[in-house]
Amino acid sequence: MDAAGSQVADECAQYAGQYQNGFVTTRGGNLLCSKIIHLITNNQVKSQVSKVLQECERRMYKSVAFPAIGTGQAGQSSAKVADEMLDAVVEFARQKSVQHLQTIKIVIFQTNMLTDFYESMKKREDPDSSTMELWFSMFKSFFEGRNQSSEKKKFMILEKKVDLVTFQICGESQEKVDITESWIKHLILKEQFENTLSDEAIESFDETQIAILEDLQRKNQVTIQLLNKLSPPQIKISGISRDVCSVSLIVQGMIQQIKSTEEEQSKAELLHNLVEWRYPRSNHSFVAFDKLTNMQLERAKMSKKLHLNVIIKNKNYKVDLNTLKATDDQGKTISLQRVIKDEGKL
């Protein structure tokens, strides 16, 4: 109140006894804000925070800053206050009707309270929540807002939209603020992990694989960078350790699938130069199967299988590998050809 000035104190005295919903709103006075919402002391922290957030939305305010309510003269524990304040913020953020309030700040003066707020945030980790998708990024925005590297690298960071909350640190000196900042950063980074996957197959990632990466990033607490200009190309996955590990296994499976597919295509190409399976057209001429189906037919023939199901002109056919006859679901039968190219005969 001293920092706000006598004008604000006079307004509070004027409105004394006239408050509604447990608070009084005055001008900002000497503080760097347009309005101050003065709460009437009670132990219902969550209810108070919720009411203030709703009032800010109703008045179309863009931002609001809270202290750690109730931890001063009211004597409430910082752990309890952290839980109640963050519960209120989460519930408010999930409301689809919110249109105006964009920034919610919680200002913490006491260093020992930071752990309680941090632990409270960790309890709310929810990989399926779009509203609170990545709690760590809330801290990250504070630390990484400084000293951005000017070096431009050729890579793509998949889009990840995150709702941010900024925690501001106030202290008696810049040195104490820096020490606290370093401590928080260390607390965050010790749970962070980064894994880099390098493989030539990454260069073959198309829109399908990119969509899968975006979905993995959206559902997990990770950031994925696709460094496809490097040699060999790389995928860098960073975030919370457990999610980095699980996502890395999935991406490794994607890479292996591409390599297996490319290997199969190479084998199919080689086999097609030796043996060609054909099916008849309507004009009684024959056309070659695609190379993968060609390889499946030849492999089935060589392994002495009796039948193989294939698709011809969008219809299902069952091929008799001894007679080279193919029958569709309606019982219609066609004759296939198997041409051995190096011998030039059937």
Short mmCIF file of C-alpha atoms in Angstrom, two decimals, residues 11 15 18-21 23-28 34-38 50-64 92 97-102:
data_model
loop_
_atom_site.label_atom_id
_atom_site.label_comp_id
_atom_site.label_asym_id
_atom_site.label_seq_id
_atom_site.Cartn_x
_atom_site.Cartn_y
_atom_site.Cartn_z
CA GLU A 11 -9.90 5.09 -2.29
CA TYR A 15 -15.02 2.05 -0.38
CA GLN A 18 -18.97 -1.38 0.23
CA TYR A 19 -17.08 -4.33 -1.19
CA GLN A 20 -18.81 -7.07 -3.14
CA ASN A 21 -17.58 -10.62 -3.83
CA PHE A 23 -12.77 -7.46 -3.01
CA VAL A 24 -12.50 -3.76 -3.83
CA THR A 25 -11.09 -2.34 -7.07
CA THR A 26 -9.12 0.93 -7.11
CA ARG A 27 -6.84 2.78 -9.50
CA GLY A 28 -3.21 1.70 -9.75
CA SER A 34 -4.11 0.40 -14.31
CA LYS A 35 -6.13 -1.18 -11.47
CA ILE A 36 -5.56 -2.83 -8.09
CA ILE A 37 -7.97 -5.46 -6.78
CA HIS A 38 -7.82 -5.53 -2.98
CA SER A 50 -11.33 -17.57 -9.19
CA LYS A 51 -13.43 -14.49 -8.43
CA VAL A 52 -10.59 -12.14 -9.38
CA LEU A 53 -10.01 -13.99 -12.67
CA GLN A 54 -13.70 -13.81 -13.52
CA GLU A 55 -13.74 -10.10 -12.65
CA CYS A 56 -10.74 -9.48 -14.90
CA GLU A 57 -12.45 -11.30 -17.76
CA ARG A 58 -15.68 -9.39 -17.17
CA ARG A 59 -13.81 -6.07 -17.26
CA MET A 60 -11.87 -7.25 -20.35
CA TYR A 61 -8.46 -6.92 -18.67
CA LYS A 62 -5.60 -8.47 -20.66
CA SER A 63 -3.37 -9.44 -17.71
CA VAL A 64 -3.33 -9.84 -13.95
CA PHE A 92 -10.26 -20.76 -15.43
CA SER A 97 -15.79 -18.62 -22.65
CA VAL A 98 -12.49 -16.88 -21.79
CA GLN A 99 -11.73 -14.30 -24.49
CA HIS A 100 -9.91 -11.33 -22.94
CA LEU A 101 -7.58 -12.35 -20.11
CA GLN A 102 -4.39 -13.62 -21.73
#
